[in-house]
Short mmCIF file of C-alpha atoms in Angstrom, two decimals:
data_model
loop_
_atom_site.label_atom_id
_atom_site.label_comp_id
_atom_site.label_asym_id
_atom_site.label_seq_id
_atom_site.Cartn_x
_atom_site.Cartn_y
_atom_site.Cartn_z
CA UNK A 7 -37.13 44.72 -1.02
CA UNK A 8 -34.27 45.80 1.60
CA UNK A 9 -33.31 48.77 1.38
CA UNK A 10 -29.52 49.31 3.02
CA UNK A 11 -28.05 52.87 3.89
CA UNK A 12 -24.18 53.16 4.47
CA UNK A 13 -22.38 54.80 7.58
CA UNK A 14 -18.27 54.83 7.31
CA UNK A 15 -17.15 55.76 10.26
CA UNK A 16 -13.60 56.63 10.59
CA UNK A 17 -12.02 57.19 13.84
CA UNK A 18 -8.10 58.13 14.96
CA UNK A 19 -7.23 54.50 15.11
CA UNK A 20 -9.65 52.34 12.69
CA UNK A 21 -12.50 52.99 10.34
CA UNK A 22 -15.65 50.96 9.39
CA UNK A 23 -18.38 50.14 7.03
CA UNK A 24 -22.14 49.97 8.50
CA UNK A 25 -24.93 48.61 6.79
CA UNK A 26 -28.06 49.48 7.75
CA UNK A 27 -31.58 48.95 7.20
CA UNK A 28 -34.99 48.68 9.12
CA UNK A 29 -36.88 45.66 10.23
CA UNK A 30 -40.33 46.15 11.90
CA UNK A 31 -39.67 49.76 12.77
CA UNK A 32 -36.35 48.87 14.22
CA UNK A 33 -32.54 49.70 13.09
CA UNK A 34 -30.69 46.30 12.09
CA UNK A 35 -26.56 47.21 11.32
CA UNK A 36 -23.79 44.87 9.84
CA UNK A 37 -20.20 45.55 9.88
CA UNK A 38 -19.07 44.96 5.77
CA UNK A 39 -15.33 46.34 6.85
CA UNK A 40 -13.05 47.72 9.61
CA UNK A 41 -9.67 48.67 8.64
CA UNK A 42 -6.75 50.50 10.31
CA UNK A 43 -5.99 54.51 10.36
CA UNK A 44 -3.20 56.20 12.62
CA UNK A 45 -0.57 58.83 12.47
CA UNK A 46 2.58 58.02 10.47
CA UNK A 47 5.58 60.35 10.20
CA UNK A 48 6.43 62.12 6.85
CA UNK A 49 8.88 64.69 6.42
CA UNK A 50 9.04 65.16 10.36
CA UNK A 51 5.37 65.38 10.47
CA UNK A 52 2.46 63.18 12.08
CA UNK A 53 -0.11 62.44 9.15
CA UNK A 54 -3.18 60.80 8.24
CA UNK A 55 -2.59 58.79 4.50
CA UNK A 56 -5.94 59.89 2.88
CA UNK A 57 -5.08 58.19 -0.16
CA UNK A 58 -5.25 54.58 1.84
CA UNK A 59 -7.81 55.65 3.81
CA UNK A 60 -9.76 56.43 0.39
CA UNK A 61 -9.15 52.40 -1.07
CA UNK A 62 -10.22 51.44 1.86
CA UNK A 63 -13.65 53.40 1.62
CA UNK A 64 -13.57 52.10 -2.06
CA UNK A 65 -12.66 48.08 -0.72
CA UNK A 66 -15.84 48.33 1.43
CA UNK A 67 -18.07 49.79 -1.19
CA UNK A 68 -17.11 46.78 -3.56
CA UNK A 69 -17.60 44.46 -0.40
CA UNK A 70 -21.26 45.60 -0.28
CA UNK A 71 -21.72 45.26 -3.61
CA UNK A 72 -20.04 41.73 -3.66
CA UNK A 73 -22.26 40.60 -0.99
CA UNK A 74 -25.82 41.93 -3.01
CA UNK A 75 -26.76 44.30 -0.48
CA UNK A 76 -26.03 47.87 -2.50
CA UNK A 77 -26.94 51.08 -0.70
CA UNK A 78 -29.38 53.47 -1.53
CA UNK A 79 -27.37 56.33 -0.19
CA UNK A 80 -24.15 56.47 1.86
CA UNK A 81 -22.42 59.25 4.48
CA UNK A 82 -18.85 59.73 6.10
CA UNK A 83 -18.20 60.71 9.56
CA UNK A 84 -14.16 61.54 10.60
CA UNK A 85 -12.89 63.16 13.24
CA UNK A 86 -12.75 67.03 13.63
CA UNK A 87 -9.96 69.88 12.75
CA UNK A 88 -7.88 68.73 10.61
CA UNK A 89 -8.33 69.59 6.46
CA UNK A 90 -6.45 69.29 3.14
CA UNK A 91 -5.89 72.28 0.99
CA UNK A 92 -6.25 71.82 -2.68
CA UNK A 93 -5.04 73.59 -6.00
CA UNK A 94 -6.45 74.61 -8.73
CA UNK A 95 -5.98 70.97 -10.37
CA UNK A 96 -7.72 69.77 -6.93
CA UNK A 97 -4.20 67.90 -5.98
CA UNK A 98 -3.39 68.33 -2.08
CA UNK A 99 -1.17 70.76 -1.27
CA UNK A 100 1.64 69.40 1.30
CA UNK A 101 0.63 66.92 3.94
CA UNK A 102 -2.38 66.28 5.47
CA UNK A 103 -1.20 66.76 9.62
CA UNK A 104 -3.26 64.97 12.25
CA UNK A 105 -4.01 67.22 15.29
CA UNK A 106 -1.40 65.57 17.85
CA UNK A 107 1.17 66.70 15.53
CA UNK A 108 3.87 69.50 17.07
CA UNK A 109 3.40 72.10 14.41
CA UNK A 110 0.65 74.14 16.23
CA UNK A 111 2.53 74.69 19.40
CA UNK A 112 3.04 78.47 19.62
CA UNK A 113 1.33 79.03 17.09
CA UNK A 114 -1.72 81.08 19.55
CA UNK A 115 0.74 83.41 20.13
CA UNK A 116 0.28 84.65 16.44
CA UNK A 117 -3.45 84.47 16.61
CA UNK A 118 -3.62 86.28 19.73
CA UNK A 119 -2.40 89.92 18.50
CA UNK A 120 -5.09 89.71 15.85
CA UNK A 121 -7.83 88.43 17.92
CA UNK A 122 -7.47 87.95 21.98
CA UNK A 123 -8.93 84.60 22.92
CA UNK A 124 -11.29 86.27 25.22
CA UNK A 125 -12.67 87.82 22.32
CA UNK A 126 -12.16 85.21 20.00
CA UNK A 127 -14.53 82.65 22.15
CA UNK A 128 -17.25 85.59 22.37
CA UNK A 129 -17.24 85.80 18.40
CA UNK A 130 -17.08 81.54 17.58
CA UNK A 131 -18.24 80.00 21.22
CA UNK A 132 -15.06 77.22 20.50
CA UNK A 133 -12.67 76.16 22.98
CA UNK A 134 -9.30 76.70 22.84
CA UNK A 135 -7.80 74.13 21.57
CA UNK A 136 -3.94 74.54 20.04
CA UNK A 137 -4.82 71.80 17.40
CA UNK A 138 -8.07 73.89 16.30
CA UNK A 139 -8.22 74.49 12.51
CA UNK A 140 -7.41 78.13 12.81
CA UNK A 141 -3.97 77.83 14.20
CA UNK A 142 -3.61 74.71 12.05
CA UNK A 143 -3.97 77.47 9.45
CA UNK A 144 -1.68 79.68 10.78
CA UNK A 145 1.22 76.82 11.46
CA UNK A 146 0.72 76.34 7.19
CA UNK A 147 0.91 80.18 6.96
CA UNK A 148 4.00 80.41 8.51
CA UNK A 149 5.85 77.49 7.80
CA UNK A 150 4.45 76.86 4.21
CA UNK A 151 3.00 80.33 2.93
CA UNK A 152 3.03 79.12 -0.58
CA UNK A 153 0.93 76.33 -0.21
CA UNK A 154 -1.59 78.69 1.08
CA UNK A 155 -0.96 81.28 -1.72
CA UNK A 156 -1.56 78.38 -4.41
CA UNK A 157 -4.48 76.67 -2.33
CA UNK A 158 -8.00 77.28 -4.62
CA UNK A 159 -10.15 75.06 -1.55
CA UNK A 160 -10.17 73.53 1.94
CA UNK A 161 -11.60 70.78 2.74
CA UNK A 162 -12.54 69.22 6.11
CA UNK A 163 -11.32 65.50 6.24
CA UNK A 164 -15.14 63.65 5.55
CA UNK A 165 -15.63 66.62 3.04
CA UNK A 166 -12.78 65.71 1.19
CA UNK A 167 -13.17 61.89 0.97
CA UNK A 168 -17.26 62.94 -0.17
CA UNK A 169 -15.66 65.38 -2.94
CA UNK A 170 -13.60 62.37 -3.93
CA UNK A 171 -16.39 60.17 -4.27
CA UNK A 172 -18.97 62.79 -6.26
CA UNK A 173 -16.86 65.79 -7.70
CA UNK A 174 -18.95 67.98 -5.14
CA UNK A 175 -17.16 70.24 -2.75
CA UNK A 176 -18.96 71.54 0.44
CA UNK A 177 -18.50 72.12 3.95
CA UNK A 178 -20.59 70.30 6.31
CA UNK A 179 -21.56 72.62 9.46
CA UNK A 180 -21.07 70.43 12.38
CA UNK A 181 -16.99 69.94 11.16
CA UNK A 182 -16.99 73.52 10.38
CA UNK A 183 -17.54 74.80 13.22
CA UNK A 184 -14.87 72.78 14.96
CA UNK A 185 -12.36 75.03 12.61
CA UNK A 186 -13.12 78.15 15.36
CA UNK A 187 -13.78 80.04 12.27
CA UNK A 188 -17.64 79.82 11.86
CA UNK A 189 -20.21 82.30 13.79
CA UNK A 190 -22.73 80.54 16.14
CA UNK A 191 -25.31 83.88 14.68
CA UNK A 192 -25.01 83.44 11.77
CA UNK A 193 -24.11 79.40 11.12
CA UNK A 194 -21.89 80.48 8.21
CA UNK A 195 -17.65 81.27 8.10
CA UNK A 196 -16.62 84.44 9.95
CA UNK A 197 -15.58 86.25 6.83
CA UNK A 198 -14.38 89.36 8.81
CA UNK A 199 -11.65 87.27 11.43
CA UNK A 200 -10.69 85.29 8.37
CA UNK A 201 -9.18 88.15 6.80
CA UNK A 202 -8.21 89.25 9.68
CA UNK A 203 -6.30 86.30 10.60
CA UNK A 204 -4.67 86.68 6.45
CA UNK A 205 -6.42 83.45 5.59
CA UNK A 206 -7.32 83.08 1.80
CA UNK A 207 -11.93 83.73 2.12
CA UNK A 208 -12.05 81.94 -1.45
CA UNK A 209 -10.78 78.82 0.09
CA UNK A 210 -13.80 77.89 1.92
CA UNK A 211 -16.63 76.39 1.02
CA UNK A 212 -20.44 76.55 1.38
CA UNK A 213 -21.43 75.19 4.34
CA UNK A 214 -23.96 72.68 4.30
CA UNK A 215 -26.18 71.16 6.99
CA UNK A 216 -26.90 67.69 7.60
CA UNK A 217 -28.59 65.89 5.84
CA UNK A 218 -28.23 67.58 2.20
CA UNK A 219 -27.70 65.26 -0.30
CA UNK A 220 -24.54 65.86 -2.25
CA UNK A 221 -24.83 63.99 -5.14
CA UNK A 222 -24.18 60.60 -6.60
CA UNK A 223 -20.72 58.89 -7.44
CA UNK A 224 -19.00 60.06 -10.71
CA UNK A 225 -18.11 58.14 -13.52
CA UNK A 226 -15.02 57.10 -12.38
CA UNK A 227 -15.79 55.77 -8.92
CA UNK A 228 -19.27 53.64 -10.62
CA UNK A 229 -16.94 51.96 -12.75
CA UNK A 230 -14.83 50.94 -10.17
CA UNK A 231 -17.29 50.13 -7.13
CA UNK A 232 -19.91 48.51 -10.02
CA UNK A 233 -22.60 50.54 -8.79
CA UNK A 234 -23.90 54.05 -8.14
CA UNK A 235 -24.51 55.71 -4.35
CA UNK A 236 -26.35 58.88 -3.57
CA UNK A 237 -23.95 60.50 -1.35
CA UNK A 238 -26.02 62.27 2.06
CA UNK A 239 -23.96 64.46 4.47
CA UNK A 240 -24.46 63.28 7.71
CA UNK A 241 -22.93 64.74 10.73
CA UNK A 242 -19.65 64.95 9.62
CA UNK A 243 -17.73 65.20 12.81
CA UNK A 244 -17.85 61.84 14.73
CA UNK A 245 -19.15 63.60 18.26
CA UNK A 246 -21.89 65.36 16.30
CA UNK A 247 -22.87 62.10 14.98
CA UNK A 248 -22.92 60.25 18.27
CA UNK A 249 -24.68 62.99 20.11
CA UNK A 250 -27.59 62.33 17.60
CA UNK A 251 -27.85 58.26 19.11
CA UNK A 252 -28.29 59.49 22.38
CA UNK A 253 -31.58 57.73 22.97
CA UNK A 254 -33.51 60.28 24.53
CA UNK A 255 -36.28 62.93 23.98
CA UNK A 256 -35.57 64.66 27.13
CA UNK A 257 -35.66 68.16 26.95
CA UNK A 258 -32.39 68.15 28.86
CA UNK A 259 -30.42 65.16 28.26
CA UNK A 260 -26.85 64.85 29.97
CA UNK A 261 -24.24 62.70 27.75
CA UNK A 262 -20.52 61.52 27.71
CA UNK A 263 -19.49 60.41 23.84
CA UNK A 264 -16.84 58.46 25.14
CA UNK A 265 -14.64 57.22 22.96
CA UNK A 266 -10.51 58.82 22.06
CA UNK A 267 -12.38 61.66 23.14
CA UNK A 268 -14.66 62.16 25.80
CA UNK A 269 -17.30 64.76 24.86
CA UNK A 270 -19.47 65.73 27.82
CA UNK A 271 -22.09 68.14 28.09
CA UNK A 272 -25.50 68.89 26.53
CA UNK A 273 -27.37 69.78 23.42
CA UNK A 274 -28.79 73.85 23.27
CA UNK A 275 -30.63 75.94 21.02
CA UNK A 276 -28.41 78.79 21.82
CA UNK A 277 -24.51 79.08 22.21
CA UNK A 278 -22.78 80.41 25.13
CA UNK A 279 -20.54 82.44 24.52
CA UNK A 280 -20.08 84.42 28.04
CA UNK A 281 -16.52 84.79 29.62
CA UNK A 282 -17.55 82.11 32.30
CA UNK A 283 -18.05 79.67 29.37
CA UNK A 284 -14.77 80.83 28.72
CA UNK A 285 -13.13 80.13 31.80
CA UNK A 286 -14.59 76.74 32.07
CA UNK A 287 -13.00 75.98 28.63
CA UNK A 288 -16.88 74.14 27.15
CA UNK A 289 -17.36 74.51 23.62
CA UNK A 290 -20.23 75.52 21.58
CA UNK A 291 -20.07 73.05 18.47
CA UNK A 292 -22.37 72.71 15.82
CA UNK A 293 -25.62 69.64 16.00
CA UNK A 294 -27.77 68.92 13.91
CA UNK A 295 -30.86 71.17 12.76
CA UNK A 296 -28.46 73.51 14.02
CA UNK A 297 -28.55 73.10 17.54
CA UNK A 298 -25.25 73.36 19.54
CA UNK A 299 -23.29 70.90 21.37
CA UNK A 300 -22.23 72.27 24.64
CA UNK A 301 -19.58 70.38 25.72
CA UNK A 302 -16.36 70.16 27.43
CA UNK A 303 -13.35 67.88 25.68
CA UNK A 304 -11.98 65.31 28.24
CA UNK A 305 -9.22 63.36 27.24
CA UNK A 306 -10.83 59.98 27.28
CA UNK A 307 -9.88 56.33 26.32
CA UNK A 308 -6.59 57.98 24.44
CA UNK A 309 -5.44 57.64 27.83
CA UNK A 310 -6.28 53.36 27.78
CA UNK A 311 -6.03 53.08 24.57
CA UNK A 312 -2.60 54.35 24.71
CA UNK A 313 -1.41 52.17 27.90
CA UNK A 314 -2.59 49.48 25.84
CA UNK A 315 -0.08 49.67 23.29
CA UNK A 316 2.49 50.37 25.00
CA UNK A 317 1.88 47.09 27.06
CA UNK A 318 2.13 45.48 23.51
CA UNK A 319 -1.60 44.64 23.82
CA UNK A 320 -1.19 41.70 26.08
CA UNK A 321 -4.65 42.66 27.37
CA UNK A 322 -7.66 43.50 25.74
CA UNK A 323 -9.96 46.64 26.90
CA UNK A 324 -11.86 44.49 28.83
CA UNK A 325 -9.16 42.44 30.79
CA UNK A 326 -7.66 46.35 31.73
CA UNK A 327 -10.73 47.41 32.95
CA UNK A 328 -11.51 44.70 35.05
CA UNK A 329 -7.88 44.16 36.36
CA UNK A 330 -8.43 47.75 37.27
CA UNK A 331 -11.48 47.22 39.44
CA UNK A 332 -9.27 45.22 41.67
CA UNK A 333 -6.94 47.85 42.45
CA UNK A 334 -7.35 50.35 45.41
CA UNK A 335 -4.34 52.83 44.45
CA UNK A 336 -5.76 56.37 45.18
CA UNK A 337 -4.25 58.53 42.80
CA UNK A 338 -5.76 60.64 40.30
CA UNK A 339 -4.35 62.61 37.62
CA UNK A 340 -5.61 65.68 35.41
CA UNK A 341 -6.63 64.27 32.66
CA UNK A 342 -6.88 67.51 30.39
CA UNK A 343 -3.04 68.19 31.17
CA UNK A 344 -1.31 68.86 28.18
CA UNK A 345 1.32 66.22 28.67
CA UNK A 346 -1.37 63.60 28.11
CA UNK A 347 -2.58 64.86 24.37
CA UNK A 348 0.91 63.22 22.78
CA UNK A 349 3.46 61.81 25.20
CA UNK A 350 5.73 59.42 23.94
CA UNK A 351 5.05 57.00 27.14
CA UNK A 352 1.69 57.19 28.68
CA UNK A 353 3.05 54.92 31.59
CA UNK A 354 5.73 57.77 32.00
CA UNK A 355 3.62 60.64 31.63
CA UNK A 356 1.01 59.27 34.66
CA UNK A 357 3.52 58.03 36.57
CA UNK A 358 5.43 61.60 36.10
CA UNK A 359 2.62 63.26 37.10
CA UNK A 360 1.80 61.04 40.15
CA UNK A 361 5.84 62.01 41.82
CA UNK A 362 5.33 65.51 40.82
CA UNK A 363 2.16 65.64 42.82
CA UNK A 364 3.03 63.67 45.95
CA UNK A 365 0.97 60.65 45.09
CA UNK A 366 1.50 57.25 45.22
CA UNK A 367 3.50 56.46 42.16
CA UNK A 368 1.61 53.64 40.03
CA UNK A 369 3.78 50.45 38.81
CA UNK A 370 1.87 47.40 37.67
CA UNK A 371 -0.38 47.94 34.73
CA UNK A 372 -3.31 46.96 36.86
CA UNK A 373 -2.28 50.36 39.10
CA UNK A 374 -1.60 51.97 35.90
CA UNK A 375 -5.58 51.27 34.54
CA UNK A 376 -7.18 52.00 37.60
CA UNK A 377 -5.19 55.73 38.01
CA UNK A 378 -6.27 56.38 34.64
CA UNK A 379 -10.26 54.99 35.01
CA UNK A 380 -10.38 56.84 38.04
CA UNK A 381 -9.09 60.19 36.96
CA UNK A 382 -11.57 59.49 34.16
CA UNK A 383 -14.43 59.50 36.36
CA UNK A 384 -13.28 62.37 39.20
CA UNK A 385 -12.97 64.61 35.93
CA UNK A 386 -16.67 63.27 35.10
CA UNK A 387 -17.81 64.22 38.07
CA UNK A 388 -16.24 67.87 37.78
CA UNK A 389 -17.91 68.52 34.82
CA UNK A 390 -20.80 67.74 35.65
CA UNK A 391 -21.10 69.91 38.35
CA UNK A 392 -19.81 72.87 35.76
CA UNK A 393 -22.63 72.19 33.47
CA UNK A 394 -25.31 72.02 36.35
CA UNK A 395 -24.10 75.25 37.02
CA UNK A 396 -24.05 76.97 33.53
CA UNK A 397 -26.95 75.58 32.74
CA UNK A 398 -29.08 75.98 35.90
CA UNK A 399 -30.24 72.60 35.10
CA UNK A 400 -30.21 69.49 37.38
CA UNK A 401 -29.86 66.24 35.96
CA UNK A 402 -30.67 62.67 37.24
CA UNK A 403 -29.27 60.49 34.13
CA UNK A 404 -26.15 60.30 32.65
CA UNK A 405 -25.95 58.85 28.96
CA UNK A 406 -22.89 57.34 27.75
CA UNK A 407 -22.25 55.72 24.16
CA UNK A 408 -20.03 54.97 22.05
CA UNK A 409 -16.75 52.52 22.91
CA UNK A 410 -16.42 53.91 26.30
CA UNK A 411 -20.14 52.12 26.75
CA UNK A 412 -18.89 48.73 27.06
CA UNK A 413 -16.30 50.03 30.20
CA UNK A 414 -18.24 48.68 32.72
CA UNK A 415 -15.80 49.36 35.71
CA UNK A 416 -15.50 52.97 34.00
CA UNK A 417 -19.43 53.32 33.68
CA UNK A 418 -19.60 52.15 37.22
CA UNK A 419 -17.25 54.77 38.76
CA UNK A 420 -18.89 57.33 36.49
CA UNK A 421 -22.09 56.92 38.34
CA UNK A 422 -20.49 57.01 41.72
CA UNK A 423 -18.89 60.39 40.88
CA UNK A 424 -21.42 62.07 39.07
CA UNK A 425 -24.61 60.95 41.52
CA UNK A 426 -26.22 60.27 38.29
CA UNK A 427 -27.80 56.76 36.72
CA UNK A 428 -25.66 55.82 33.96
CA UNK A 429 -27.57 54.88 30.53
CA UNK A 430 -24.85 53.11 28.84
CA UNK A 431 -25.03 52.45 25.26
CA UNK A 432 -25.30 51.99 22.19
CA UNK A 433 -21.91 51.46 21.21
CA UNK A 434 -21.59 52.39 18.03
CA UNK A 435 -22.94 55.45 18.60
CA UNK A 436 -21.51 57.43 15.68
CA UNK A 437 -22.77 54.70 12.82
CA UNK A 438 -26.22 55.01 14.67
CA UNK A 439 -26.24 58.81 14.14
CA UNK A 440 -24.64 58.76 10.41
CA UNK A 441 -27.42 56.38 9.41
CA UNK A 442 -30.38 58.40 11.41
CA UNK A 443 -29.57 61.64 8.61
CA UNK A 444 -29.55 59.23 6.04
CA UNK A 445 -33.29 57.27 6.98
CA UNK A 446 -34.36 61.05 7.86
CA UNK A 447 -33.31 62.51 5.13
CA UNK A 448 -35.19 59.71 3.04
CA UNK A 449 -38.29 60.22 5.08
CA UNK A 450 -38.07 56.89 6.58
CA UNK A 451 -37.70 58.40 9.77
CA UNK A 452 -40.07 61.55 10.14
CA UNK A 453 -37.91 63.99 12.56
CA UNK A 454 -35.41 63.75 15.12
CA UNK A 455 -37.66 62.82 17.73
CA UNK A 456 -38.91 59.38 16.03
CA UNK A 457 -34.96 58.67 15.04
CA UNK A 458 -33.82 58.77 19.05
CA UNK A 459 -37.10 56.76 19.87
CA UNK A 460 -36.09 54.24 17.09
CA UNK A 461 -32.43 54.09 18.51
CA UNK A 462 -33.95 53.75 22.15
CA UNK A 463 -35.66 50.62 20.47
CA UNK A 464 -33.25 49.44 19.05
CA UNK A 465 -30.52 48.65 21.36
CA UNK A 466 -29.38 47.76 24.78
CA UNK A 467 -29.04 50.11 27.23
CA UNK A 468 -27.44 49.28 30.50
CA UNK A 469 -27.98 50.91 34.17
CA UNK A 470 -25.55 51.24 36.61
CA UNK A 471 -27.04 53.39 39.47
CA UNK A 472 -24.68 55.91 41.75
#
């Protein structure tokens, strides 16, 4: 008999239902349900609606059942930073705010009398990041003290739709430590700076690793899915999820999760924490087993994804890319500037940055692409050459998965920049990873090692040489 394991995988912009299983010691997944997430504006704020985001987890559960193939055990992956707080009648407090939202903006100049970022990186290993959790924290502290004051638990975003579903409430480490409030020594919260910083310590939860299983559905949700789950953390945070597909046992394996995001860098068995990890702005952010992902945050496919939609989607990823091939124009932009994370116009914020700079301003959406791909991979390249560095490592392949797989023009120019053969795929990196705790944590798959051989199995990988 079959038996199927769940990934839902929510991103910034959509969310999905995996099905998984084995066949002949290989990983077979099925899409059950996609459905659409994004930032709405409430009370002058830019919000995620949990609520619709939680029918939707419960329409695909009922979809799987519908269809006869009923998990053994389920896990969900979100993005990173962003929580709900929770009183003690476990209703949340205010509005749950999405990390491109305003409210955080200034807010490090609060944080930094308490804690100087210099020292503040040395104690958590996390980038700075305005939309981190901890001045997230502070923006609630100072614009909405009471709901902090009445708050009995926070909850990362994936920990909160898991509590939901089992009446369990934990923290899982690899979205913890995206919070800048968790010690790479010890793997647990930073106790000391959260007082520090006047943040409630009851509010936050055990921390859990991956692949602890949380419990089973209550009551409540059996009756209305028609069947009970056993509910597995996986790697909470998308990235840490994705990092786990990388289909490699290499003791050194160089990777791009490219997807909103891209998240370049390497896995370690030690943070860095040194003032020139600092400088560089990488990140030390919790793996699995408790390894660290040392990586640096790029902006990404925002950047496309945005341009996109602002061209009304008259052209699919695909058509963009390869309309941008064709183009020669030779500007590049930054694509970590700050004006990028939120802009109202994309188009105006590259072509605003190509005047300011003396470049060659782009016009046609074609131009438009192909500024943005190529800034993409000159950053890429940068990086690279940062982590070679910090590391003392040199690398001769490149793995990209996720989305940004399928961006063959992208991978293309990646490989050109970096000097490195580009392994692209698989492409749904982060269902690949949720599932691999769940089949690991079921002993189906023995360790790590035999999951990233299984995923190296199990799908196509594509080359594109420098």
């Amino acid at each position: 008999m079959t038996e199927y394991y769940l990934a839902v995988d929510i991103g910034a912009s959509s969310g999905r239902h995996i099905l998984g299983h084995m066949e002949q010691g290989r990983m077979v997944m099925e899409e059950m349900h996609r459905f659409y997430n994004g930032l709405t504006v409430k009370d002058g704020e830019a919000c995620w609606d949990l609520e619709q985001l939680f029918e939707e987890i419960k329409i695909g559960l009922k979809k799987c059942g519908k269809a006869g193939k009923i998990p053994v055990s389920m896990g969900i992956d979100t993005w990173a930073v962003d929580f709900v707080l929770l009183d003690g009648n476990d209703q949340v407090l205010g509005n749950t705010v999405g990390y491109r939202d305003k409210r955080t903006e200034g807010m490090d100049r609060l944080v930094r009398p308490v804690i100087p970022e210099k020292e503040l990186y040395g104690r958590t290993g996390i980038q700075k990041q305005i939309f981190n959790t901890i001045y997230q924290l502070m923006a609630v502290k100072e614009k909405h003290p009471d709901h902090l004051e009445k708050a009995e638990a926070m909850l990362m975003v994936p920990d909160y739709f898991q509590f939901l579903l089992t009446g369990k409430r934990a923290s899982e480490y690899t979205n913890a430590t995206t919070t800048q409030l968790v010690s790479p020594k010890t793997k647990d919260w930073d106790f000391e700076l959260i007082e520090m910083l006047g943040y409630p310590k009851h509010i936050f939860q055990p921390i859990k690793k991956p692949g602890t299983v949380l419990g089973t559905f209550t009551e409540e949700i059996r009756r209305e899915v028609g069947f009970d789950c056993q509910v597995i953390l996986p790697a909470t945070h998308d990235t840490g999820s994705a990092v786990l597909a990388v289909p490699s046992n290499e003791e050194n394996a160089l990777y791009i999760s490219s997807g909103t995001w891209s998240l370049m860098g390497v896995e370690r068995k030690e943070a860095d924490c040194t003032e020139e990890s600092r400088r560089l702005n990488f990140t030390n952010e919790g793996g699995y087993d408790h390894r660290f992902r040392y990586l640096k945050n790029i902006m990404g496919l925002w950047m496309i994804q945005s341009l996109k939609k602002e061209l009304q989607d008259a052209y699919s990823f695909a058509e963009l890319c390869e309309m941008a091939s064709q183009e020669s124009i030779p500007s590049l932009v930054d694509c970590n500037d700050s004006r990028f994370l939120a802009p109202e116009s994309m188009t105006e914020a590259v072509q605003g940055y190509c005047k300011e700079t003396g470049q060659q301003v782009p016009a046609a959406p074609a131009q438009l692409a192909g500024v943005i791909y190529r800034s993409l991979a000159d950053c890429y390249g940068k990086t690279v050459r940062e982590i070679e560095t910090m590391t003392g490592v040199r690398y001769k392949n490149l793995h990209v998965v996720g989305g940004g797989a399928n961006a063959a023009y992208l991978n293309q120019l990646t490989a050109a920049s970096t000097g490195k053969t580009v392994l692209a795929g698989p492409t749904e990196a982060t269902a690949i990873g949720n599932l691999m705790v769940q089949l690991m944590a079921k002993g189906v798959l023995a360790d790590l090692e035999a999951a990233r051989q299984c995923v190296y199995d199990s799908f196509e990988i594509k080359i594109y040489e420098p």
